[in-house]
GROMACS .gro file of N, CA and C in nm:
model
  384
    1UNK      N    1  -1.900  -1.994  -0.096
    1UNK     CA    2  -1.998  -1.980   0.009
    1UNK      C    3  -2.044  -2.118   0.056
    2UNK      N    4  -1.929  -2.207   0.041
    2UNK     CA    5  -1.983  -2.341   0.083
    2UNK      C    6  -1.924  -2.383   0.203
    3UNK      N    7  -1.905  -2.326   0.336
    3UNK     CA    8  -1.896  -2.337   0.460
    3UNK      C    9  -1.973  -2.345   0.556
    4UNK      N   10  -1.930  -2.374   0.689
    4UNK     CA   11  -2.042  -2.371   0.784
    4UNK      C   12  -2.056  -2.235   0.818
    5UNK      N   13  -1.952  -2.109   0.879
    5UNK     CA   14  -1.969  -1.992   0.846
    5UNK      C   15  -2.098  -1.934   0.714
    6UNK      N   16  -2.087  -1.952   0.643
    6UNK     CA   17  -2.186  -1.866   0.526
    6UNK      C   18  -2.297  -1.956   0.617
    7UNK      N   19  -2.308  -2.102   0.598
    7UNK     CA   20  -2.421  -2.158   0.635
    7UNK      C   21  -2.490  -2.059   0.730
    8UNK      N   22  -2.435  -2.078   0.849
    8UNK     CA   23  -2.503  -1.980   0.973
    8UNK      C   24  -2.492  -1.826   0.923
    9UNK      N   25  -2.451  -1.730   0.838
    9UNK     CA   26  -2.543  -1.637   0.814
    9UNK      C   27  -2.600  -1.597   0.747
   10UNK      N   28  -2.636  -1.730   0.656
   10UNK     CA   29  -2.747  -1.747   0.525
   10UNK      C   30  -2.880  -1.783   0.637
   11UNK      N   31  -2.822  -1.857   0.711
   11UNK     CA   32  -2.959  -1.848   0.818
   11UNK      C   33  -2.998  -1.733   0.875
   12UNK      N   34  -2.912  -1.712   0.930
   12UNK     CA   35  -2.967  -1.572   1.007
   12UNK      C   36  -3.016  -1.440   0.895
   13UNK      N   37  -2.979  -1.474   0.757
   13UNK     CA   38  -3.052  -1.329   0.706
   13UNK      C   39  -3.216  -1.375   0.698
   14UNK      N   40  -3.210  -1.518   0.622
   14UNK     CA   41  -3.325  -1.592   0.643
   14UNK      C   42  -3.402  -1.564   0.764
   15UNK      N   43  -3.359  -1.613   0.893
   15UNK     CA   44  -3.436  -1.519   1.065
   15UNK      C   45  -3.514  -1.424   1.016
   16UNK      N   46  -3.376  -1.297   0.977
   16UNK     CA   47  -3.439  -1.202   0.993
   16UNK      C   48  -3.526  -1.152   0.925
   17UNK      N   49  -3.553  -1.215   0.776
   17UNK     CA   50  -3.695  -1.181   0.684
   17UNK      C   51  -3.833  -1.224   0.766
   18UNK      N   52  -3.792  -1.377   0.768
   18UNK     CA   53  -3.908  -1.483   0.837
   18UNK      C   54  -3.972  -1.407   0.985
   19UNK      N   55  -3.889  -1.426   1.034
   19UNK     CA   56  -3.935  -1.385   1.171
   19UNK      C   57  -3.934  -1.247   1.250
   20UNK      N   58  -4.025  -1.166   1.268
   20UNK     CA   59  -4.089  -1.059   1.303
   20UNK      C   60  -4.047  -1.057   1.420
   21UNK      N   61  -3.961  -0.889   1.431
   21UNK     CA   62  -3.901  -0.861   1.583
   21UNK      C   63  -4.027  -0.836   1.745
   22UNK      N   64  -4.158  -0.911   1.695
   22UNK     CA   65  -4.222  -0.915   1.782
   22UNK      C   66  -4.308  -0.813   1.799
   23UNK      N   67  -4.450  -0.782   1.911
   23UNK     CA   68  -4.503  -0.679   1.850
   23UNK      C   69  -4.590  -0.584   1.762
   24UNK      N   70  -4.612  -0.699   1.662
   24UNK     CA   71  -4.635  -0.657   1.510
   24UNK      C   72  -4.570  -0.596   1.401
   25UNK      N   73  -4.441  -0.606   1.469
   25UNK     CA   74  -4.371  -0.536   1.356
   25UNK      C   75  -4.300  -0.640   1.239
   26UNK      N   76  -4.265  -0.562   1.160
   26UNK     CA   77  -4.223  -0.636   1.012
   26UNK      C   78  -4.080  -0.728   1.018
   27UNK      N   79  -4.071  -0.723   0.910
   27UNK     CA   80  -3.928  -0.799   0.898
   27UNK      C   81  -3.825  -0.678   0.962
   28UNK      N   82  -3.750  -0.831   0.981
   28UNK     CA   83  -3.570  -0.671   1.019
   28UNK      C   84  -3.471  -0.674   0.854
   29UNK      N   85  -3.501  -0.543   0.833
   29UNK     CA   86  -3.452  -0.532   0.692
   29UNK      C   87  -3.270  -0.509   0.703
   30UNK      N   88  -3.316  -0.415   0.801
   30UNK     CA   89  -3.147  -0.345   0.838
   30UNK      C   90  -3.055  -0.450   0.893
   31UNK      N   91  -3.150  -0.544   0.978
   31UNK     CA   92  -3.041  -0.667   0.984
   31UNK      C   93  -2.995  -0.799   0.890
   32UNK      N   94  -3.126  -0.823   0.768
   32UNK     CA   95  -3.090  -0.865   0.658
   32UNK      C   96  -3.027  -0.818   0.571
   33UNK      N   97  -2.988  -0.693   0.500
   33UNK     CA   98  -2.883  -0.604   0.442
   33UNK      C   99  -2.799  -0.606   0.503
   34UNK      N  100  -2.715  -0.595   0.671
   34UNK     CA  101  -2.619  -0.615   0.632
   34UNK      C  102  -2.532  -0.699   0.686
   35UNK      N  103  -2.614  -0.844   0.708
   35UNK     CA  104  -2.571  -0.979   0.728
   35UNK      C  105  -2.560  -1.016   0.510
   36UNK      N  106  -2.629  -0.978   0.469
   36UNK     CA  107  -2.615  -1.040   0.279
   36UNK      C  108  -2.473  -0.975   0.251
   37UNK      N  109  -2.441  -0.805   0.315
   37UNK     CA  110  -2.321  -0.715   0.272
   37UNK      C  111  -2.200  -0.848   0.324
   38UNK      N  112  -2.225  -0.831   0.460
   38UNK     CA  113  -2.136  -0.920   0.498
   38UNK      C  114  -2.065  -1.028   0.401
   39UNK      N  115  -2.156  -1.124   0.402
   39UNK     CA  116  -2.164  -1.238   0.280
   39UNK      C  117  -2.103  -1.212   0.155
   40UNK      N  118  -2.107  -1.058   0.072
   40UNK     CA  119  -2.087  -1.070  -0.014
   40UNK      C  120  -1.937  -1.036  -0.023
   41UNK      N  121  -1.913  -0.960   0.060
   41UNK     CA  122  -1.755  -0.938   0.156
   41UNK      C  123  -1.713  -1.009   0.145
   42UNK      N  124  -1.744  -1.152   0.235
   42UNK     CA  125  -1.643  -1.297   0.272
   42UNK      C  126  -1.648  -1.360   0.108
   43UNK      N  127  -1.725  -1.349   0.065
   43UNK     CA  128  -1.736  -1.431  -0.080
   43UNK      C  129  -1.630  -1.354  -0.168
   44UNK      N  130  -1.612  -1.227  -0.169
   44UNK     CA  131  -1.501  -1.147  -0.272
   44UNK      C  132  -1.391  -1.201  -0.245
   45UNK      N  133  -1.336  -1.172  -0.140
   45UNK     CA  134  -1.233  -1.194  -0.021
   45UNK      C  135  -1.175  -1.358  -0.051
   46UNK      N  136  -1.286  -1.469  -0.013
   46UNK     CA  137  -1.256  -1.559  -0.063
   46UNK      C  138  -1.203  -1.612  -0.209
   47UNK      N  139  -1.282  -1.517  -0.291
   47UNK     CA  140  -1.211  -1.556  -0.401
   47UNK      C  141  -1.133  -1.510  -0.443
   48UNK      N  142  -1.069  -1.374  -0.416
   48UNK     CA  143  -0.950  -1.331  -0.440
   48UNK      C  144  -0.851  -1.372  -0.406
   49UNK      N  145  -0.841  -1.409  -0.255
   49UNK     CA  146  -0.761  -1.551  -0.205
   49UNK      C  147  -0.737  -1.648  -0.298
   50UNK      N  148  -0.845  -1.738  -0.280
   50UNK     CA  149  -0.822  -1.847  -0.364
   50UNK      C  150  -0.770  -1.838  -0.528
   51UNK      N  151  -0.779  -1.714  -0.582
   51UNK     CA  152  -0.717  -1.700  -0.681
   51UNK      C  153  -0.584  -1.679  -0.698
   52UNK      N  154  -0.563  -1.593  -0.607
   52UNK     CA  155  -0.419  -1.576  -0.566
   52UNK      C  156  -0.352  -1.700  -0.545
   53UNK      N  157  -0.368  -1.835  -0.469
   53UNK     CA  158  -0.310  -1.906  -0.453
   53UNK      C  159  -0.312  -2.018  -0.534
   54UNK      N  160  -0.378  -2.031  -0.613
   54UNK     CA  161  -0.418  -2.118  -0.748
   54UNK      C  162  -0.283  -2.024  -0.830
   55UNK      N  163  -0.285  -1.899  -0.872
   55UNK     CA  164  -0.163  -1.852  -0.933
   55UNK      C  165  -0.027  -1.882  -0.849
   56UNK      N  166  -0.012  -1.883  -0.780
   56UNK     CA  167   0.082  -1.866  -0.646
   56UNK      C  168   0.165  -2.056  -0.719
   57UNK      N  169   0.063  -2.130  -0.719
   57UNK     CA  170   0.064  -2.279  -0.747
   57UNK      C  171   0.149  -2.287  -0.842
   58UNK      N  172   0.058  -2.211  -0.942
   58UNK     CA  173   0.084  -2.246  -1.120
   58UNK      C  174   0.245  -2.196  -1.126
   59UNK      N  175   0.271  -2.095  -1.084
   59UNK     CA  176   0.396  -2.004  -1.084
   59UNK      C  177   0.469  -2.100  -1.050
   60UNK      N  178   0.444  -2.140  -0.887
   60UNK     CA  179   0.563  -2.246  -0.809
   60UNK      C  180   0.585  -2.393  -0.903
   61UNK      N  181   0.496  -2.466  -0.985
   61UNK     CA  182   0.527  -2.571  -1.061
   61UNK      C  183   0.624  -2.524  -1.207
   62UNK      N  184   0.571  -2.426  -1.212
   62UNK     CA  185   0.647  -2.385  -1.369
   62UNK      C  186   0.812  -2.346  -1.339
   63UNK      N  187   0.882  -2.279  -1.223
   63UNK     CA  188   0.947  -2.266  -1.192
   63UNK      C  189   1.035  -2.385  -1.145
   64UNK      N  190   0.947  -2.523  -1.096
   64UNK     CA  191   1.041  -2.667  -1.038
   64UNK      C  192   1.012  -2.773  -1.142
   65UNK      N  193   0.929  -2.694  -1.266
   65UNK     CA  194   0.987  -2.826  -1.403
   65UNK      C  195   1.122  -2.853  -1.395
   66UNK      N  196   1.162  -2.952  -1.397
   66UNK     CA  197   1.293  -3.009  -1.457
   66UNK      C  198   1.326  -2.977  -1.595
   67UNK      N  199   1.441  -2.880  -1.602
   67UNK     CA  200   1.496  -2.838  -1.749
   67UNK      C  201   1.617  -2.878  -1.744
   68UNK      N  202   1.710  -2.874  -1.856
   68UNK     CA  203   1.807  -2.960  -1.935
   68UNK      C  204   1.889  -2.884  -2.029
   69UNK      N  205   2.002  -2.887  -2.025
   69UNK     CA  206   2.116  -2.771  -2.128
   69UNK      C  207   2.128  -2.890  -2.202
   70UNK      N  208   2.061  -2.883  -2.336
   70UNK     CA  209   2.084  -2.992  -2.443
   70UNK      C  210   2.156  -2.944  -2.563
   71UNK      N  211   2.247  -3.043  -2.659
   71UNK     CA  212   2.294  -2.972  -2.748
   71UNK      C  213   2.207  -3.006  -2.868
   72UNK      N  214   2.152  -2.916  -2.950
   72UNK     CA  215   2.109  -2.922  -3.066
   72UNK      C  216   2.133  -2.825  -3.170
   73UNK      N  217   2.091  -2.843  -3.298
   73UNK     CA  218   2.167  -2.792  -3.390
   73UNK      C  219   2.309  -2.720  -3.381
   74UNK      N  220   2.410  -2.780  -3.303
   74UNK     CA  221   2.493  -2.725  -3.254
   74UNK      C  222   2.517  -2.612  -3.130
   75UNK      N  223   2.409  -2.606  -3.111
   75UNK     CA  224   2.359  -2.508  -2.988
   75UNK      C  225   2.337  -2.576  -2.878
   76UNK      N  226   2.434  -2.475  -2.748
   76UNK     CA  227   2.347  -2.560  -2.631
   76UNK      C  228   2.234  -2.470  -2.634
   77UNK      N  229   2.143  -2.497  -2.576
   77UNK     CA  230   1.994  -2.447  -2.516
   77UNK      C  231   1.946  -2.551  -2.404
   78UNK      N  232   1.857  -2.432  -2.309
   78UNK     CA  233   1.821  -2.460  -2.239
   78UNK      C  234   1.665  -2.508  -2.235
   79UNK      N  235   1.559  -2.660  -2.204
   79UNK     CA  236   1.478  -2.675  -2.257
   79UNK      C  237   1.450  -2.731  -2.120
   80UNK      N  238   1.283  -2.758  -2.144
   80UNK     CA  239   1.254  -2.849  -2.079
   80UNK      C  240   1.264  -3.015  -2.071
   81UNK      N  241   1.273  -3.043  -1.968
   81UNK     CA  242   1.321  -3.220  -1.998
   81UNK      C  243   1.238  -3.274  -2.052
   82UNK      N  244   1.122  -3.253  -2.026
   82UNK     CA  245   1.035  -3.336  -2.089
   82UNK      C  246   0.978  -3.388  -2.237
   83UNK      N  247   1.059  -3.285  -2.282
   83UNK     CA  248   1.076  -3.297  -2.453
   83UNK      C  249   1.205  -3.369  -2.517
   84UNK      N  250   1.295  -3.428  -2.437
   84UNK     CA  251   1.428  -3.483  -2.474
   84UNK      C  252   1.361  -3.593  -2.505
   85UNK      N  253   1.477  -3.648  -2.638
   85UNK     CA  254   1.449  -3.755  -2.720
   85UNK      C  255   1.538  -3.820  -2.702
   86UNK      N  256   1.539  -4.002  -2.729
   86UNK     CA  257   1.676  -4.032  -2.762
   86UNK      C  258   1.775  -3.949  -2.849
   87UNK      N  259   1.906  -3.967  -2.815
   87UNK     CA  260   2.013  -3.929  -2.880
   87UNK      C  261   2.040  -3.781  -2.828
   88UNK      N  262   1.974  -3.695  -2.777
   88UNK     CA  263   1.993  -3.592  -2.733
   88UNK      C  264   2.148  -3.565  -2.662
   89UNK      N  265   2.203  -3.472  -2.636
   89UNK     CA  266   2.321  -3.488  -2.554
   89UNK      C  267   2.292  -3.299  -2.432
   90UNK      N  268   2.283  -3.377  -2.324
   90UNK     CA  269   2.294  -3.325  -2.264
   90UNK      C  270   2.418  -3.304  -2.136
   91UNK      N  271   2.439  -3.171  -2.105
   91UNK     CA  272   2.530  -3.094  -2.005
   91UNK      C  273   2.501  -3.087  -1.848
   92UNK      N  274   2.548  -3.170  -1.791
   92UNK     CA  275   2.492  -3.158  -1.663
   92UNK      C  276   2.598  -3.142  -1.568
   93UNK      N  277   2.559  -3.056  -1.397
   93UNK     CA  278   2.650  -2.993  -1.346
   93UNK      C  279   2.596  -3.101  -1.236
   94UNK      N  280   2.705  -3.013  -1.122
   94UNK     CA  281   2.658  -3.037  -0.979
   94UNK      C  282   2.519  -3.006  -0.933
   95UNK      N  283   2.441  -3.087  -0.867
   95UNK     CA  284   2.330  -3.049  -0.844
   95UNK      C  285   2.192  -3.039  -0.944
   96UNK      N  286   2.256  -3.081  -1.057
   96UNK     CA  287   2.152  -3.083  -1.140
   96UNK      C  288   2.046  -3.218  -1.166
   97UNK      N  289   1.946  -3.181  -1.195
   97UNK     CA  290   1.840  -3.320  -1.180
   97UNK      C  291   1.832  -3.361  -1.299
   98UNK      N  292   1.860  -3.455  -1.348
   98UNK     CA  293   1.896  -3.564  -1.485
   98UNK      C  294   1.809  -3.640  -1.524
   99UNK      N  295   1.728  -3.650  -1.665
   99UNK     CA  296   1.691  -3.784  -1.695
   99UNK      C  297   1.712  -3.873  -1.629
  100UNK      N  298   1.666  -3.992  -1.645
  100UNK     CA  299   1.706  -4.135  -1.553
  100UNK      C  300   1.731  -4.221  -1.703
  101UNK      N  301   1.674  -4.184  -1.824
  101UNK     CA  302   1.765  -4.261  -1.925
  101UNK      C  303   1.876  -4.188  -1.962
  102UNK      N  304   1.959  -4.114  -1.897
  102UNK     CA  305   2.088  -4.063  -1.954
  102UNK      C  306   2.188  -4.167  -1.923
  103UNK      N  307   2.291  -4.119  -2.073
  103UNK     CA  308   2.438  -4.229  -2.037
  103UNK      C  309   2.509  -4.132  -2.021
  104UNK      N  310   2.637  -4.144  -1.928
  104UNK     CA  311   2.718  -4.076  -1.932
  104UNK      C  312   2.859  -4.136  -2.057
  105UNK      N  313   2.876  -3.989  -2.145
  105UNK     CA  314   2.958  -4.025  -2.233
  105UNK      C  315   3.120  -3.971  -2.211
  106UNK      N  316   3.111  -3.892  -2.149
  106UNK     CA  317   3.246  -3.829  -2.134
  106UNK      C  318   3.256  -3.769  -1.952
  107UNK      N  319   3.399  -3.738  -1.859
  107UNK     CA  320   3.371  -3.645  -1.781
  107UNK      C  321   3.396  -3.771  -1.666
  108UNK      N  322   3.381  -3.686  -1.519
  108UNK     CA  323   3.436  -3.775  -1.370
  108UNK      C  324   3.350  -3.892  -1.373
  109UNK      N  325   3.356  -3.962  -1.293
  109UNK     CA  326   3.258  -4.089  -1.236
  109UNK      C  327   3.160  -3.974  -1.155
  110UNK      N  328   3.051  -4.038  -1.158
  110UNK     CA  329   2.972  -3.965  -1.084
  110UNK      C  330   2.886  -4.087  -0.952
  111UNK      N  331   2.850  -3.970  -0.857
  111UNK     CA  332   2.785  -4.053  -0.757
  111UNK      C  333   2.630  -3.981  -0.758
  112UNK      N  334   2.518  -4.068  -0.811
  112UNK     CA  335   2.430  -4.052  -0.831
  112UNK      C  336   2.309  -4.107  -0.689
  113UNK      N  337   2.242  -3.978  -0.640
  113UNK     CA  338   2.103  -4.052  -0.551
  113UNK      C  339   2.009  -4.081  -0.623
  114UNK      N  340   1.951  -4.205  -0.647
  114UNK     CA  341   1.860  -4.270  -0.726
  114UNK      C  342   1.690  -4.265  -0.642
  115UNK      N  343   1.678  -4.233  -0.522
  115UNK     CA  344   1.596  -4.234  -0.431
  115UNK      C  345   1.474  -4.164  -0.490
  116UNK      N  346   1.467  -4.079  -0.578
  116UNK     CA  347   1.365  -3.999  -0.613
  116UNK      C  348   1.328  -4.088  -0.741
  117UNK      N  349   1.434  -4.222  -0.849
  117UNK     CA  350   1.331  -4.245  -0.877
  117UNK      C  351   1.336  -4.433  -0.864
  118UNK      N  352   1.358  -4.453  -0.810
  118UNK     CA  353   1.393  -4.533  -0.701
  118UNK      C  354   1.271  -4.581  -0.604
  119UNK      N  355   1.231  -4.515  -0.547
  119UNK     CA  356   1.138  -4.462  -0.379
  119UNK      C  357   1.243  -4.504  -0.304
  120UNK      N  358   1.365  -4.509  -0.271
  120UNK     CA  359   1.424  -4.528  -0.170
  120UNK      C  360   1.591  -4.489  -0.160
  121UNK      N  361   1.673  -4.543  -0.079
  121UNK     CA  362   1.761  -4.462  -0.038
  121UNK      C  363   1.911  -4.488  -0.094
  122UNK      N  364   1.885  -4.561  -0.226
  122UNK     CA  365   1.977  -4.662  -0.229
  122UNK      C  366   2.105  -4.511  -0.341
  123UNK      N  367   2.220  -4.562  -0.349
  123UNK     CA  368   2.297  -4.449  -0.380
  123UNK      C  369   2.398  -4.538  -0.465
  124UNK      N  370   2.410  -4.459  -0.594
  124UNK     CA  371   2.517  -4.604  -0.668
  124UNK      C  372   2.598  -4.530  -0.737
  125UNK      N  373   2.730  -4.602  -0.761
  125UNK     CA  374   2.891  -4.535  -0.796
  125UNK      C  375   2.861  -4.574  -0.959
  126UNK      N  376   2.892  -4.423  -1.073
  126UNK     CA  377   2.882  -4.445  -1.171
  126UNK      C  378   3.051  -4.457  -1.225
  127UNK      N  379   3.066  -4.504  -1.324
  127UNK     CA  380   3.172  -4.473  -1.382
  127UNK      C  381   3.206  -4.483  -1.519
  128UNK      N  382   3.292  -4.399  -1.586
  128UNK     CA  383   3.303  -4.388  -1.752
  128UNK      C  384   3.279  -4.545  -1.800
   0.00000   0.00000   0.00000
C-alpha cells in the first residue's frame, strides 16, 4: 500500500469520515466502507502478484544454475558447479557452460567464447 494510488484513496476514505456531506449531516460511511473494501482488494491482489513473481524468480534462477556431469566415485553424476573441487573430472558437450578453471585432458580442440568471463568478445583456439 505504498503508492500514489493507495495514497489518494487513503485520502479520500479520510474525506469521507472528516468531512460532512453538508447540511448537517454526518460522516459518509457508505463511501468510507467501500473506498477501505477497495484498498483491501488492491492490497490482496498486490500481494498475490508479487508473490507469484518472487516464486516465478526463485524457480527461473534454480533452473539457470550452472551444473556439471562430474565423475566421482566412479560415477558420472550430475551436480552443481559450484561445488567442484580441484581434481574433479568433468564431461562436457556442445553448448555446455564450463568452469573457467577446467583443463582439457582428452577429446577435439575446442573453440571456446571467453566473453562471459572475460567482459568481452575475445574468442580463443584451444588445443590438446
Amino acid at each position: 500500500m505504498w503508492n500514489p494510488l493507495s495514497w489518494v484513496m487513503e485520502a479520500a476514505a479520510v474525506m469521507a469520515i472528516v468531512l460532512a456531506n453538508g447540511g448537517g449531516e454526518g460522516p459518509d460511511w457508505l463511501d468510507f466502507v467501500g473506498i477501505i473494501c477497495l484498498l483491501i482488494i488492491n492490497s490482496t491482489i498486490s500481494f498475490i502478484e508479487e508473490n507469484n513473481a518472487g516464486n516465478a524468480a526463485a524457480a527461473l534462477m534454480a533452473r539457470l544454475a550452472p551444473k556439471t556431469k562430474v565423475l566421482r566415485d566412479g560415477q558420472w553424476q550430475e551436480t552443481d558447479a559450484a561445488i567442484l573441487v580441484p581434481g574433479d573430472i568433468i564431461s562436457i558437450k556442445l553448448g555446455d557452460i564450463i568452469p573457467t578453471d577446467a583443463r582439457l585432458l582428452e577429446g577435439d580442440p575446442l573453440k571456446i567464447d571467453q566473453a562471459s568471463a572475460l567482459l568481452d568478445s575475445d574468442k580463443s583456439q584451444l588445443n590438446n
